mmCIF file of C-alpha atoms in Angstrom:
data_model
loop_
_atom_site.group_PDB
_atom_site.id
_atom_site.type_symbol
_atom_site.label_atom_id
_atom_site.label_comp_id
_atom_site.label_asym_id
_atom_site.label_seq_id
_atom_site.Cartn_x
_atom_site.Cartn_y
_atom_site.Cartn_z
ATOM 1 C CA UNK A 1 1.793 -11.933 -19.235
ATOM 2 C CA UNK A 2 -0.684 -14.525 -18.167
ATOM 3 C CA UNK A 3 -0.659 -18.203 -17.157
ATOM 4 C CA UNK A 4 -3.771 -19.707 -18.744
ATOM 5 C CA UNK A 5 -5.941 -18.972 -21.784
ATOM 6 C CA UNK A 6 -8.051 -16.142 -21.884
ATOM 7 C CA UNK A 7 -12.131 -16.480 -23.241
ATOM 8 C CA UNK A 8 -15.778 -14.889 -23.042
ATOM 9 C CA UNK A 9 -18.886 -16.847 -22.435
ATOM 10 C CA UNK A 10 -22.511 -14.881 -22.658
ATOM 11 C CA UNK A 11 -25.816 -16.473 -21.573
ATOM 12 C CA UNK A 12 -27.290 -15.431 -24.349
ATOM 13 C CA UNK A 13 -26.550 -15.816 -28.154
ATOM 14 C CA UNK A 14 -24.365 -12.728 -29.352
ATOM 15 C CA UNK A 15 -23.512 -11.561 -32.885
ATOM 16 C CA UNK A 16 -19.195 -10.600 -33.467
ATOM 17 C CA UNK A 17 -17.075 -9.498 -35.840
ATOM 18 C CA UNK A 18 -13.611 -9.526 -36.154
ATOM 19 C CA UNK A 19 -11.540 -6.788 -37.147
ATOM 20 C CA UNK A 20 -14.580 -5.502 -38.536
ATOM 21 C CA UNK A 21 -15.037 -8.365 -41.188
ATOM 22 C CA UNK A 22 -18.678 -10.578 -41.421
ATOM 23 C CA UNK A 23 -20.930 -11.157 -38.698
ATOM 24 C CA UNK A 24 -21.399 -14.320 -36.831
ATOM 25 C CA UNK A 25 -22.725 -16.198 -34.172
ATOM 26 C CA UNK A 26 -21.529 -17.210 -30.773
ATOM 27 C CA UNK A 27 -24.152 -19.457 -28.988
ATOM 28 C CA UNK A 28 -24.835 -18.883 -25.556
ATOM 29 C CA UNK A 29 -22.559 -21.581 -23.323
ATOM 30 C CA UNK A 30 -20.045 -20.981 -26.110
ATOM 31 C CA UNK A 31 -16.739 -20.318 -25.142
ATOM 32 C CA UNK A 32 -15.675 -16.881 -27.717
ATOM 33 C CA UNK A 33 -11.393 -17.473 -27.441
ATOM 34 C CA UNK A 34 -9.399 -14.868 -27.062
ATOM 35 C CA UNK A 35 -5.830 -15.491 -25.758
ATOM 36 C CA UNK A 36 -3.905 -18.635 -25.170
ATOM 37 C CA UNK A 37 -1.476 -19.149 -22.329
ATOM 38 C CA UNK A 38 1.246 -16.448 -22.418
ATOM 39 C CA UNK A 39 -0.124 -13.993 -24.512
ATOM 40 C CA UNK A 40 0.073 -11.445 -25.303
ATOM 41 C CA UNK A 41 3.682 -10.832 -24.147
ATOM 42 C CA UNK A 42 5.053 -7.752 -22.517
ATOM 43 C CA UNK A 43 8.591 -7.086 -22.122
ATOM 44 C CA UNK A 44 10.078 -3.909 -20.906
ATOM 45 C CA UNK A 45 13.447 -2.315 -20.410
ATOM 46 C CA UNK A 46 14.271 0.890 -18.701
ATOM 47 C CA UNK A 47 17.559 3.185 -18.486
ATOM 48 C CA UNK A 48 18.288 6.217 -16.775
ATOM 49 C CA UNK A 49 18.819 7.740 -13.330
ATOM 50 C CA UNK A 50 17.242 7.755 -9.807
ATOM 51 C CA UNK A 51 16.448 9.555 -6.950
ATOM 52 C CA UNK A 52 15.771 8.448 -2.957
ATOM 53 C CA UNK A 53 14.927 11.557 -1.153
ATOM 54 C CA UNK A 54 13.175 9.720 2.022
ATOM 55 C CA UNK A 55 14.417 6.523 2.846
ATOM 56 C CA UNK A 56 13.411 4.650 6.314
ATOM 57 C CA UNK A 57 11.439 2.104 7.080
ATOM 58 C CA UNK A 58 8.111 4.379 7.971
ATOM 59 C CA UNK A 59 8.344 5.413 4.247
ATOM 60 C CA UNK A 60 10.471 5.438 1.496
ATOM 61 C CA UNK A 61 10.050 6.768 -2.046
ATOM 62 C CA UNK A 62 11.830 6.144 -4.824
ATOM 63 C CA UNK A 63 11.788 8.115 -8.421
ATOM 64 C CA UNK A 64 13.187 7.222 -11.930
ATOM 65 C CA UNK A 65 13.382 8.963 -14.645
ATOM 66 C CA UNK A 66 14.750 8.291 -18.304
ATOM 67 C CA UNK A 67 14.784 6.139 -21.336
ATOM 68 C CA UNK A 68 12.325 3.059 -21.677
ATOM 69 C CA UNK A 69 11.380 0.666 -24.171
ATOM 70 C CA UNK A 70 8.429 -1.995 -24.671
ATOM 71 C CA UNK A 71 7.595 -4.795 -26.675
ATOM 72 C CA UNK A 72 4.097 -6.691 -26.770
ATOM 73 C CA UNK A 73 4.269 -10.435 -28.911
ATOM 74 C CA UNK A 74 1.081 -11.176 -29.146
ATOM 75 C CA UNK A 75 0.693 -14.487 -31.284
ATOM 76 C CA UNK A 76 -2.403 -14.159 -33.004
ATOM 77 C CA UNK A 77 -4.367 -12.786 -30.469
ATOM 78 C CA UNK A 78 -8.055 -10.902 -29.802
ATOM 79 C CA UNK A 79 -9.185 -8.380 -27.406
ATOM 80 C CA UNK A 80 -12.898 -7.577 -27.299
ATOM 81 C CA UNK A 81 -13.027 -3.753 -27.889
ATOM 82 C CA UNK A 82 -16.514 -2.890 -27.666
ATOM 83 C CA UNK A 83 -20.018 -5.268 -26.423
ATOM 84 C CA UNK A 84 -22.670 -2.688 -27.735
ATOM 85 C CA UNK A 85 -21.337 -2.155 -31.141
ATOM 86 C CA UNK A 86 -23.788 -1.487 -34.250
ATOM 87 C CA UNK A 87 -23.964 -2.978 -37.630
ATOM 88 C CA UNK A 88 -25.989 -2.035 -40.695
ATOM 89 C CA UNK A 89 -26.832 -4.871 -42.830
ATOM 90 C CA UNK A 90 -27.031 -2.579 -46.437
ATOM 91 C CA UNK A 91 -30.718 -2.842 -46.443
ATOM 92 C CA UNK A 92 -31.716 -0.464 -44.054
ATOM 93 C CA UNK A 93 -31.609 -2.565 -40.742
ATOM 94 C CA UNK A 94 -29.455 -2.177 -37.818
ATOM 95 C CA UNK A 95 -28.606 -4.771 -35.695
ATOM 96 C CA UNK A 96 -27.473 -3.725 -32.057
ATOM 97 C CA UNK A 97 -25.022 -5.287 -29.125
ATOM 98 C CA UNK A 98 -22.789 -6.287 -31.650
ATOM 99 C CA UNK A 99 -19.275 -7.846 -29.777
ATOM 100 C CA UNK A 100 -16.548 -5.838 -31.671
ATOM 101 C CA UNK A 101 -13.394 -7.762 -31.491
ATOM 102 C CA UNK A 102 -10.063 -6.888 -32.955
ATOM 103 C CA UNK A 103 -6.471 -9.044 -33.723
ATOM 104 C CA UNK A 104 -3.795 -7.927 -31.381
ATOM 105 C CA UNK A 105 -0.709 -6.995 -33.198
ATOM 106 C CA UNK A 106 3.421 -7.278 -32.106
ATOM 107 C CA UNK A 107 4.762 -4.217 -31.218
ATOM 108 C CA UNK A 108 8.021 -2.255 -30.510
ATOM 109 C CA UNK A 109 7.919 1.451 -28.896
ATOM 110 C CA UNK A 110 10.410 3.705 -27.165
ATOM 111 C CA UNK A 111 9.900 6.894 -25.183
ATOM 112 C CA UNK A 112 10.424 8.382 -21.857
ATOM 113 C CA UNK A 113 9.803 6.864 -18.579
ATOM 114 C CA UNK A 114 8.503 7.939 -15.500
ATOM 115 C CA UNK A 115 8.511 5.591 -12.586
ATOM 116 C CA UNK A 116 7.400 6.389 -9.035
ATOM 117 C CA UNK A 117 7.911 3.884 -6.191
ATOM 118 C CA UNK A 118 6.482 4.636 -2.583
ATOM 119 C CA UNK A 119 6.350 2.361 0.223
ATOM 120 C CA UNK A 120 5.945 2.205 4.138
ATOM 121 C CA UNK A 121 5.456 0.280 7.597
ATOM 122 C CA UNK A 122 2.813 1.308 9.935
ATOM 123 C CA UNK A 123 3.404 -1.094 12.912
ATOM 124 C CA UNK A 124 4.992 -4.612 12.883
ATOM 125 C CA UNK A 125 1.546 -5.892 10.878
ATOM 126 C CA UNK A 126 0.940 -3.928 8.448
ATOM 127 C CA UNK A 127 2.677 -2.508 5.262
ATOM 128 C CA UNK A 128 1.443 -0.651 2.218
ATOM 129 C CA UNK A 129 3.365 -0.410 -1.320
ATOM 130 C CA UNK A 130 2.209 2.190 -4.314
ATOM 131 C CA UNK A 131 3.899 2.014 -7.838
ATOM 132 C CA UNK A 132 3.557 3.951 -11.192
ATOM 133 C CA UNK A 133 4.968 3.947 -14.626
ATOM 134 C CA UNK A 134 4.379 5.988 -17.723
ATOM 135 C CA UNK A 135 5.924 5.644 -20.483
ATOM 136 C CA UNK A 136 5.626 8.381 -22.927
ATOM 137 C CA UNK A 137 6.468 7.053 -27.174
ATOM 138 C CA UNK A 138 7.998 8.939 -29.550
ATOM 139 C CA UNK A 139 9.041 5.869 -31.464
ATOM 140 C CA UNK A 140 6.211 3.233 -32.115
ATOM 141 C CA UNK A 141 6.732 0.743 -35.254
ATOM 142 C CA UNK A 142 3.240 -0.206 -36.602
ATOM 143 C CA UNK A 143 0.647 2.335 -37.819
ATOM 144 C CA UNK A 144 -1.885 3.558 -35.257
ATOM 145 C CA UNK A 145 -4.673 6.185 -35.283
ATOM 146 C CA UNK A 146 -3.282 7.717 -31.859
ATOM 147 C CA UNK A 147 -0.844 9.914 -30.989
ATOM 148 C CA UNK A 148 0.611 12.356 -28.232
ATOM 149 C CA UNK A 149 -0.811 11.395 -24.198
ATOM 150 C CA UNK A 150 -3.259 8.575 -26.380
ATOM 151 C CA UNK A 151 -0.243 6.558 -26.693
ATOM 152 C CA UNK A 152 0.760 6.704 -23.212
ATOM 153 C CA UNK A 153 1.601 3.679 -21.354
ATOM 154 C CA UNK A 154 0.645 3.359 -17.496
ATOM 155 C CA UNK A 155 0.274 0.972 -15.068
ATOM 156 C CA UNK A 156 -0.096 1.490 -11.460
ATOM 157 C CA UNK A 157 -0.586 -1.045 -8.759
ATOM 158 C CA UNK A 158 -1.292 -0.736 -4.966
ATOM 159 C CA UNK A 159 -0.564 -3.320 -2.434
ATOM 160 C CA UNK A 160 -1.528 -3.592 1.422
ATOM 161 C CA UNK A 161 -0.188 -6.727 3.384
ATOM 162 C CA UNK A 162 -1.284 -7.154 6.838
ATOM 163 C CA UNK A 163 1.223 -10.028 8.163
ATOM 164 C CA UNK A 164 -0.725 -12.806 11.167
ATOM 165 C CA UNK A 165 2.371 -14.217 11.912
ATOM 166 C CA UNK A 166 6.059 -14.778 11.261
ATOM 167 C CA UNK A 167 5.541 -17.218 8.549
ATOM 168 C CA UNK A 168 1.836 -16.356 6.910
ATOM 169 C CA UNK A 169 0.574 -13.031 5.732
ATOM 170 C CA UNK A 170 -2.638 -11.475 3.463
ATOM 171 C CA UNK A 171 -2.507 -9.174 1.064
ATOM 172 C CA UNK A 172 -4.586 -7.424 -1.388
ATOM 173 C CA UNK A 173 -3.678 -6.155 -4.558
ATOM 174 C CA UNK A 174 -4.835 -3.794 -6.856
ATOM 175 C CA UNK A 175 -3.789 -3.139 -10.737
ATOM 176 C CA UNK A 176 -4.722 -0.870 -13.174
ATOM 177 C CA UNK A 177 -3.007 -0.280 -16.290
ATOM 178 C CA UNK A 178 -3.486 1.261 -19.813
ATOM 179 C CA UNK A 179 -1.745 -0.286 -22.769
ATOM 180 C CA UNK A 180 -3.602 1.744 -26.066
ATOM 181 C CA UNK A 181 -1.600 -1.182 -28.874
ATOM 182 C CA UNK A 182 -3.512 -3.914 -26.858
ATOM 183 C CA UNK A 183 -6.351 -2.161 -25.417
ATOM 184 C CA UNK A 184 -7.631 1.504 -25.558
ATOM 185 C CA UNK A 185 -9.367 1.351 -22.233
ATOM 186 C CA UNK A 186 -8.282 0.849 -18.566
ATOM 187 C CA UNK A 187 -7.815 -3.372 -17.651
ATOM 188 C CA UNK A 188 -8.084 -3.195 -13.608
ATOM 189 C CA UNK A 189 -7.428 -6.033 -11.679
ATOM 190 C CA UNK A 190 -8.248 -7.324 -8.128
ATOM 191 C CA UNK A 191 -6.138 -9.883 -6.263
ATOM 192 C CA UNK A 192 -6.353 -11.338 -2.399
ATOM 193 C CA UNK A 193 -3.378 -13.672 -1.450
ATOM 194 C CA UNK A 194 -2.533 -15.176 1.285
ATOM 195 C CA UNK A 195 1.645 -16.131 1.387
ATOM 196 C CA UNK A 196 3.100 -18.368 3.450
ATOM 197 C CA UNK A 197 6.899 -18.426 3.809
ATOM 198 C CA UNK A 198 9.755 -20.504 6.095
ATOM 199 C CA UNK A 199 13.481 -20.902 6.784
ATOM 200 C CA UNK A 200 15.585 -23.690 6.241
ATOM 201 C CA UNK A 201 18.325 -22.102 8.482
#
């Protein structure tokens, strides 16, 4: 999940609709809300077996396979789906760069899970880490117009740390993950931290 509220601000004045209901107006400056802190929700469970077929500290990989389940809460929630939509006003005019926006709902799916984990060490500085998951549904409790691979959850993430001392290190991140119940489109995500870390022994 996330930490703090989640919004959209144009520079412009914008027509929206929710859900597909009446249009109105969001001023330019105007804060359009979206998510509060700690939504929506994801929690995920996994079951099944393993396998480590390279293992040493140049480069390990690590694959899972089996049973996995996921649950989104999202607590009233919006997503913006679409900032080009159209809407016809019944008498013959159109009205372009409509916001779409749409209610994010709770969900509960089950399916089977693939999960790949490789990592390695190419000197003392620097270290690399690549992850993905996909979890397939065959069990999803609220009505959807997708089905088969459209359902599929994934999210991969990559991760390069280059380490300046004993105690500090940067890294970059990179996410990119595919939930269709919250959003049908790719959300891909950029992060640069610097950690610092120490012993008390």
């Amino acid at each position: 999940t996330q930490a703090f509220n989640g919004w959209q601000v144009y520079g412009e004045d914008r027509s929206f609709r929710v859900d597909g209901g009446p249009l109105e107006t969001l001023t330019a400056g105007d804060e359009l809300d979206l998510t509060s802190a700690f939504e929506p929700l994801n929690l995920r469970q996994s079951a099944g077996a393993f396998a480590r077929p390279w293992d040493t500290k140049a480069f390990s990989a690590t694959f899972s396979l089996g049973l996995g389940a996921q649950e989104i809460f999202s607590n009233g929630g919006q997503v913006i789906t679409k900032e080009d939509g159209t809407f016809d006003d019944g008498a013959g005019n159109t009205i372009a760069n409509i916001v779409e926006v749409a209610s994010l709902r709770d969900s509960v799916q089950a399916g089977g899970e693939l999960d790949v984990q490789l990592k390695g060490q190419t000197n003392q500085m620097f270290t690399w880490s690549l992850s993905a998951n996909f979890l397939q549904p065959f069990y999803t409790d609220v009505e959807t117009e997708l089905e088969g691979v459209d359902l599929m959850n994934i999210e991969i993430m990559g991760k390069a740390s280059v380490k300046l001392a004993e105690w500090a290190s940067i890294d970059y991140v990179l996410t990119a993950k595919k939930i269709p119940l919250v959003l049908d489109d790719w959300q891909i995500q950029n992060g640069l931290l610097f950690s610092t870390s120490f012993k008390l022994l």
